[in-house]
Every structure is written in structure tokens, then in C-alpha cells.
């Protein structure tokens, strides 16, 4: 019974180690994001109270301030060990994905305020918060997969979390094992 030899790919982290690494990354992302929520809601409420600007315009201003805060936190805390060689590409992608997140976040507030007529400080904050939550799911995926790319073979467990060429984030990159089952 001939069996084809297995290709050596080095030691792969266990599923438990990959899950722990993802949890650790998510916790750091959440820390920066949680602080960003306070910045976002704080600027939003100060803008609403100090200016006569419409609610969605105040929300967009607050989101832009929070995006800037979040970039600094993500680059220098959450993803400080990620590839830094193409900073202009990173900033451009971060701005593009943040812009999409801004539209998602403020689209929820806009729909609630102007589509359904739900106005007032409490409802404004509620729908602002729901918009932030919805946009955060998109941002987590896009930032880790495309903006703050893992270095090949780098990271705490030697994995390539977030690299689009990685089979975990790109099913087309999957390469099955080369060991043939016994006939």
C-alpha cells in the first residue's frame, strides 16, 4: 500500500491556540473600540449641545474624531506587531474601510431620525450606539483581514491571522493535505 509523503509545513498552532490568539486580538480590538465609543459619543453629545448642527452632521464629526483615535490605538496597541512596511497603503485602506463603517454607523442614525422620525437626545444616543455596534462588526473583519496584515509566520502562535492569502480568510487559498488515505 503506497502512501504519498506528507509535505512539511512546520508546526501549525492547534485550534485552541488559534482561538486563544483570536480572543486576545478581539479583546485588544475591543479595548480600543470601547474607548473609541466614549470618544465618539462624547464628541457627538458635546457637538449637539454646543452647536445648532443637525444630529447626523454632529454624528459624522464625532465618527471622524473617533476614527482618528481608533487608528492610533489600533496601530500602536492592538496591531503593533503587524506589517508596517506599507504605511501609506495601510492608511488608505483604513480610511476606505472606516468610510464604509461611517456610512453604516450614521445610516442607522439617519434612518431612525429622518426615516422614522425618532428624535430626541435619548433616541439619538441609542441609535448612534446601535450604528456603532453594527459598523464595528464590519470594521473588525476588514481591519484584521486587509489593513493590519499579519507578517508571514509571525505572531504569537506563528500563524497568519488576517492575511487574505491565509486559508482561514480566503477559502480559495485552501490547500488540502497531501497524505493520501489508504486504498
PDB file of C-alpha atoms in Angstrom:
ATOM      1  CA  UNK A   1       0.000   0.000   0.000  1.00  0.00           C
ATOM      2  CA  UNK A   2       1.939   3.023  -1.180  1.00  0.00           C
ATOM      3  CA  UNK A   3       1.276   6.233   0.673  1.00  0.00           C
ATOM      4  CA  UNK A   4       2.398   9.626  -0.557  1.00  0.00           C
ATOM      5  CA  UNK A   5       4.674  11.517   1.828  1.00  0.00           C
ATOM      6  CA  UNK A   6       3.308  14.443   3.791  1.00  0.00           C
ATOM      7  CA  UNK A   7       4.649  17.885   2.981  1.00  0.00           C
ATOM      8  CA  UNK A   8       6.262  19.542   5.939  1.00  0.00           C
ATOM      9  CA  UNK A   9       4.652  22.873   6.710  1.00  0.00           C
ATOM     10  CA  UNK A  10       6.214  23.421  10.086  1.00  0.00           C
ATOM     11  CA  UNK A  11       4.350  23.133  13.318  1.00  0.00           C
ATOM     12  CA  UNK A  12       0.837  24.516  12.981  1.00  0.00           C
ATOM     13  CA  UNK A  13      -0.844  26.004  16.017  1.00  0.00           C
ATOM     14  CA  UNK A  14      -3.660  23.966  17.469  1.00  0.00           C
ATOM     15  CA  UNK A  15      -7.255  25.065  17.103  1.00  0.00           C
ATOM     16  CA  UNK A  16      -7.246  26.029  20.774  1.00  0.00           C
ATOM     17  CA  UNK A  17      -4.154  28.223  20.312  1.00  0.00           C
ATOM     18  CA  UNK A  18      -5.683  29.914  17.264  1.00  0.00           C
ATOM     19  CA  UNK A  19      -8.907  30.532  19.170  1.00  0.00           C
ATOM     20  CA  UNK A  20      -6.970  31.994  22.109  1.00  0.00           C
ATOM     21  CA  UNK A  21      -4.998  34.239  19.750  1.00  0.00           C
ATOM     22  CA  UNK A  22      -8.210  35.442  18.114  1.00  0.00           C
ATOM     23  CA  UNK A  23      -9.760  36.065  21.540  1.00  0.00           C
ATOM     24  CA  UNK A  24      -6.691  38.026  22.643  1.00  0.00           C
ATOM     25  CA  UNK A  25      -6.811  40.079  19.443  1.00  0.00           C
ATOM     26  CA  UNK A  26     -10.538  40.695  19.834  1.00  0.00           C
ATOM     27  CA  UNK A  27     -10.022  41.833  23.456  1.00  0.00           C
ATOM     28  CA  UNK A  28      -7.385  44.368  22.387  1.00  0.00           C
ATOM     29  CA  UNK A  29      -9.572  45.497  19.490  1.00  0.00           C
ATOM     30  CA  UNK A  30     -12.467  45.815  21.940  1.00  0.00           C
ATOM     31  CA  UNK A  31     -10.397  47.888  24.367  1.00  0.00           C
ATOM     32  CA  UNK A  32      -9.506  50.400  21.673  1.00  0.00           C
ATOM     33  CA  UNK A  33     -13.045  50.269  20.303  1.00  0.00           C
ATOM     34  CA  UNK A  34     -14.589  50.756  23.752  1.00  0.00           C
ATOM     35  CA  UNK A  35     -12.504  53.855  24.321  1.00  0.00           C
ATOM     36  CA  UNK A  36     -13.392  54.956  20.793  1.00  0.00           C
ATOM     37  CA  UNK A  37     -17.091  54.633  21.648  1.00  0.00           C
ATOM     38  CA  UNK A  38     -16.616  57.014  24.584  1.00  0.00           C
ATOM     39  CA  UNK A  39     -14.775  59.454  22.302  1.00  0.00           C
ATOM     40  CA  UNK A  40     -17.465  59.088  19.630  1.00  0.00           C
ATOM     41  CA  UNK A  41     -20.441  59.543  21.963  1.00  0.00           C
ATOM     42  CA  UNK A  42     -18.678  62.302  23.924  1.00  0.00           C
ATOM     43  CA  UNK A  43     -17.892  64.374  20.835  1.00  0.00           C
ATOM     44  CA  UNK A  44     -21.402  63.641  19.490  1.00  0.00           C
ATOM     45  CA  UNK A  45     -23.109  64.966  22.633  1.00  0.00           C
ATOM     46  CA  UNK A  46     -20.797  67.980  23.005  1.00  0.00           C
ATOM     47  CA  UNK A  47     -21.386  68.860  19.351  1.00  0.00           C
ATOM     48  CA  UNK A  48     -25.170  68.512  19.759  1.00  0.00           C
ATOM     49  CA  UNK A  49     -25.178  70.646  22.907  1.00  0.00           C
ATOM     50  CA  UNK A  50     -22.707  73.321  21.813  1.00  0.00           C
ATOM     51  CA  UNK A  51     -23.779  73.832  18.201  1.00  0.00           C
ATOM     52  CA  UNK A  52     -27.003  74.077  16.286  1.00  0.00           C
ATOM     53  CA  UNK A  53     -25.882  71.450  13.783  1.00  0.00           C
ATOM     54  CA  UNK A  54     -28.274  68.685  12.733  1.00  0.00           C
ATOM     55  CA  UNK A  55     -27.930  65.382  14.605  1.00  0.00           C
ATOM     56  CA  UNK A  56     -26.419  63.387  11.738  1.00  0.00           C
ATOM     57  CA  UNK A  57     -23.844  66.088  10.976  1.00  0.00           C
ATOM     58  CA  UNK A  58     -22.748  66.023  14.636  1.00  0.00           C
ATOM     59  CA  UNK A  59     -22.572  62.248  14.391  1.00  0.00           C
ATOM     60  CA  UNK A  60     -20.342  62.358  11.306  1.00  0.00           C
ATOM     61  CA  UNK A  61     -17.980  64.819  13.032  1.00  0.00           C
ATOM     62  CA  UNK A  62     -17.842  62.572  16.109  1.00  0.00           C
ATOM     63  CA  UNK A  63     -17.219  59.494  13.962  1.00  0.00           C
ATOM     64  CA  UNK A  64     -14.299  61.154  12.163  1.00  0.00           C
ATOM     65  CA  UNK A  65     -12.711  62.120  15.513  1.00  0.00           C
ATOM     66  CA  UNK A  66     -13.225  58.544  16.790  1.00  0.00           C
ATOM     67  CA  UNK A  67     -11.773  57.066  13.579  1.00  0.00           C
ATOM     68  CA  UNK A  68      -8.585  59.078  14.114  1.00  0.00           C
ATOM     69  CA  UNK A  69      -8.412  57.979  17.754  1.00  0.00           C
ATOM     70  CA  UNK A  70      -9.050  54.356  16.784  1.00  0.00           C
ATOM     71  CA  UNK A  71      -6.360  54.317  14.085  1.00  0.00           C
ATOM     72  CA  UNK A  72      -3.740  55.397  16.581  1.00  0.00           C
ATOM     73  CA  UNK A  73      -4.933  52.844  19.142  1.00  0.00           C
ATOM     74  CA  UNK A  74      -5.132  50.003  16.662  1.00  0.00           C
ATOM     75  CA  UNK A  75      -1.767  50.719  15.016  1.00  0.00           C
ATOM     76  CA  UNK A  76       0.195  51.258  18.228  1.00  0.00           C
ATOM     77  CA  UNK A  77      -1.621  48.884  20.620  1.00  0.00           C
ATOM     78  CA  UNK A  78      -3.746  46.184  19.015  1.00  0.00           C
ATOM     79  CA  UNK A  79      -1.761  45.574  15.825  1.00  0.00           C
ATOM     80  CA  UNK A  80       1.658  46.892  16.789  1.00  0.00           C
ATOM     81  CA  UNK A  81       3.267  43.583  15.739  1.00  0.00           C
ATOM     82  CA  UNK A  82       1.726  43.632  12.255  1.00  0.00           C
ATOM     83  CA  UNK A  83       3.345  44.608   8.967  1.00  0.00           C
ATOM     84  CA  UNK A  84       4.419  48.276   8.959  1.00  0.00           C
ATOM     85  CA  UNK A  85       6.254  48.360   5.643  1.00  0.00           C
ATOM     86  CA  UNK A  86       3.440  49.865   3.572  1.00  0.00           C
ATOM     87  CA  UNK A  87       2.108  52.585   5.848  1.00  0.00           C
ATOM     88  CA  UNK A  88       0.524  54.684   3.071  1.00  0.00           C
ATOM     89  CA  UNK A  89      -1.390  51.610   1.839  1.00  0.00           C
ATOM     90  CA  UNK A  90      -2.460  50.883   5.419  1.00  0.00           C
ATOM     91  CA  UNK A  91      -3.737  54.429   5.988  1.00  0.00           C
ATOM     92  CA  UNK A  92      -5.566  54.451   2.644  1.00  0.00           C
ATOM     93  CA  UNK A  93      -7.284  51.120   3.345  1.00  0.00           C
ATOM     94  CA  UNK A  94      -8.071  52.162   6.918  1.00  0.00           C
ATOM     95  CA  UNK A  95      -9.671  55.374   5.632  1.00  0.00           C
ATOM     96  CA  UNK A  96     -11.666  53.492   2.977  1.00  0.00           C
ATOM     97  CA  UNK A  97     -12.996  50.833   5.362  1.00  0.00           C
ATOM     98  CA  UNK A  98     -13.599  53.457   8.043  1.00  0.00           C
ATOM     99  CA  UNK A  99     -15.576  55.456   5.496  1.00  0.00           C
ATOM    100  CA  UNK A 100     -17.781  52.441   4.822  1.00  0.00           C
ATOM    101  CA  UNK A 101     -18.172  51.998   8.580  1.00  0.00           C
ATOM    102  CA  UNK A 102     -19.065  55.691   8.884  1.00  0.00           C
ATOM    103  CA  UNK A 103     -21.845  55.227   6.317  1.00  0.00           C
ATOM    104  CA  UNK A 104     -23.136  52.114   8.131  1.00  0.00           C
ATOM    105  CA  UNK A 105     -22.997  53.798  11.542  1.00  0.00           C
ATOM    106  CA  UNK A 106     -24.609  57.050  10.503  1.00  0.00           C
ATOM    107  CA  UNK A 107     -27.041  55.349   8.147  1.00  0.00           C
ATOM    108  CA  UNK A 108     -28.677  53.722  11.173  1.00  0.00           C
ATOM    109  CA  UNK A 109     -28.979  57.118  12.905  1.00  0.00           C
ATOM    110  CA  UNK A 110     -30.186  58.823   9.719  1.00  0.00           C
ATOM    111  CA  UNK A 111     -32.862  56.170   9.121  1.00  0.00           C
ATOM    112  CA  UNK A 112     -34.113  56.376  12.697  1.00  0.00           C
ATOM    113  CA  UNK A 113     -34.098  60.185  12.780  1.00  0.00           C
ATOM    114  CA  UNK A 114     -35.362  61.117   9.328  1.00  0.00           C
ATOM    115  CA  UNK A 115     -36.939  57.875   8.129  1.00  0.00           C
ATOM    116  CA  UNK A 116     -38.959  57.053  11.242  1.00  0.00           C
ATOM    117  CA  UNK A 117     -38.992  60.477  12.909  1.00  0.00           C
ATOM    118  CA  UNK A 118     -37.471  59.139  16.139  1.00  0.00           C
ATOM    119  CA  UNK A 119     -35.830  62.231  17.596  1.00  0.00           C
ATOM    120  CA  UNK A 120     -34.531  63.359  20.958  1.00  0.00           C
ATOM    121  CA  UNK A 121     -31.302  63.041  22.924  1.00  0.00           C
ATOM    122  CA  UNK A 122     -32.026  59.567  24.307  1.00  0.00           C
ATOM    123  CA  UNK A 123     -33.120  58.114  20.961  1.00  0.00           C
ATOM    124  CA  UNK A 124     -30.221  59.856  19.206  1.00  0.00           C
ATOM    125  CA  UNK A 125     -27.728  58.218  21.554  1.00  0.00           C
ATOM    126  CA  UNK A 126     -29.472  54.852  21.313  1.00  0.00           C
ATOM    127  CA  UNK A 127     -29.395  54.755  17.510  1.00  0.00           C
ATOM    128  CA  UNK A 128     -25.893  56.194  17.426  1.00  0.00           C
ATOM    129  CA  UNK A 129     -24.813  53.326  19.694  1.00  0.00           C
ATOM    130  CA  UNK A 130     -26.638  50.723  17.541  1.00  0.00           C
ATOM    131  CA  UNK A 131     -24.955  52.152  14.458  1.00  0.00           C
ATOM    132  CA  UNK A 132     -21.550  51.926  16.131  1.00  0.00           C
ATOM    133  CA  UNK A 133     -22.206  48.279  17.019  1.00  0.00           C
ATOM    134  CA  UNK A 134     -23.284  47.366  13.507  1.00  0.00           C
ATOM    135  CA  UNK A 135     -20.308  49.130  11.937  1.00  0.00           C
ATOM    136  CA  UNK A 136     -17.899  47.545  14.455  1.00  0.00           C
ATOM    137  CA  UNK A 137     -18.591  44.065  13.116  1.00  0.00           C
ATOM    138  CA  UNK A 138     -17.652  45.212   9.621  1.00  0.00           C
ATOM    139  CA  UNK A 139     -14.617  47.119  10.863  1.00  0.00           C
ATOM    140  CA  UNK A 140     -13.206  44.213  12.889  1.00  0.00           C
ATOM    141  CA  UNK A 141     -13.303  41.946   9.857  1.00  0.00           C
ATOM    142  CA  UNK A 142     -11.931  44.490   7.398  1.00  0.00           C
ATOM    143  CA  UNK A 143      -9.172  45.882   9.610  1.00  0.00           C
ATOM    144  CA  UNK A 144      -7.769  42.495  10.579  1.00  0.00           C
ATOM    145  CA  UNK A 145      -8.101  41.000   7.087  1.00  0.00           C
ATOM    146  CA  UNK A 146      -6.964  43.881   4.906  1.00  0.00           C
ATOM    147  CA  UNK A 147      -5.482  46.818   6.828  1.00  0.00           C
ATOM    148  CA  UNK A 148      -3.293  45.454   9.634  1.00  0.00           C
ATOM    149  CA  UNK A 149      -1.967  42.386   7.856  1.00  0.00           C
ATOM    150  CA  UNK A 150      -0.099  39.728   9.765  1.00  0.00           C
ATOM    151  CA  UNK A 151       3.511  39.104   8.911  1.00  0.00           C
ATOM    152  CA  UNK A 152       4.024  35.669   7.309  1.00  0.00           C
ATOM    153  CA  UNK A 153       4.883  33.165  10.008  1.00  0.00           C
ATOM    154  CA  UNK A 154       4.751  35.936  12.591  1.00  0.00           C
ATOM    155  CA  UNK A 155       2.508  36.474  15.531  1.00  0.00           C
ATOM    156  CA  UNK A 156       2.320  34.908  18.907  1.00  0.00           C
ATOM    157  CA  UNK A 157       1.481  31.439  17.632  1.00  0.00           C
ATOM    158  CA  UNK A 158       3.265  31.560  14.278  1.00  0.00           C
ATOM    159  CA  UNK A 159       0.011  31.996  12.426  1.00  0.00           C
ATOM    160  CA  UNK A 160      -1.043  34.401   9.748  1.00  0.00           C
ATOM    161  CA  UNK A 161      -4.359  35.632  11.172  1.00  0.00           C
ATOM    162  CA  UNK A 162      -5.939  38.254   8.987  1.00  0.00           C
ATOM    163  CA  UNK A 163      -3.792  37.628   5.917  1.00  0.00           C
ATOM    164  CA  UNK A 164      -6.166  37.397   2.915  1.00  0.00           C
ATOM    165  CA  UNK A 165      -3.914  34.726   1.372  1.00  0.00           C
ATOM    166  CA  UNK A 166      -4.486  32.641   4.507  1.00  0.00           C
ATOM    167  CA  UNK A 167      -6.964  29.802   4.059  1.00  0.00           C
ATOM    168  CA  UNK A 168      -8.885  30.951   7.148  1.00  0.00           C
ATOM    169  CA  UNK A 169      -9.832  34.240   5.496  1.00  0.00           C
ATOM    170  CA  UNK A 170      -9.680  33.164   1.847  1.00  0.00           C
ATOM    171  CA  UNK A 171     -11.237  29.792   1.066  1.00  0.00           C
ATOM    172  CA  UNK A 172      -9.660  29.847  -2.412  1.00  0.00           C
ATOM    173  CA  UNK A 173      -6.221  29.625  -0.776  1.00  0.00           C
ATOM    174  CA  UNK A 174      -7.051  26.299   0.900  1.00  0.00           C
ATOM    175  CA  UNK A 175      -4.575  23.543   0.131  1.00  0.00           C
ATOM    176  CA  UNK A 176      -5.617  20.073   1.277  1.00  0.00           C
ATOM    177  CA  UNK A 177      -3.175  17.763   2.980  1.00  0.00           C
ATOM    178  CA  UNK A 178      -1.093  15.640   0.598  1.00  0.00           C
ATOM    179  CA  UNK A 179      -1.272  12.436   2.576  1.00  0.00           C
ATOM    180  CA  UNK A 180      -3.424  10.014   0.692  1.00  0.00           C
ATOM    181  CA  UNK A 181      -5.747   7.771   2.662  1.00  0.00           C
ATOM    182  CA  UNK A 182      -5.010   4.041   2.490  1.00  0.00           C
ATOM    183  CA  UNK A 183      -6.671   2.368  -0.516  1.00  0.00           C
TER     184      UNK A 183
END
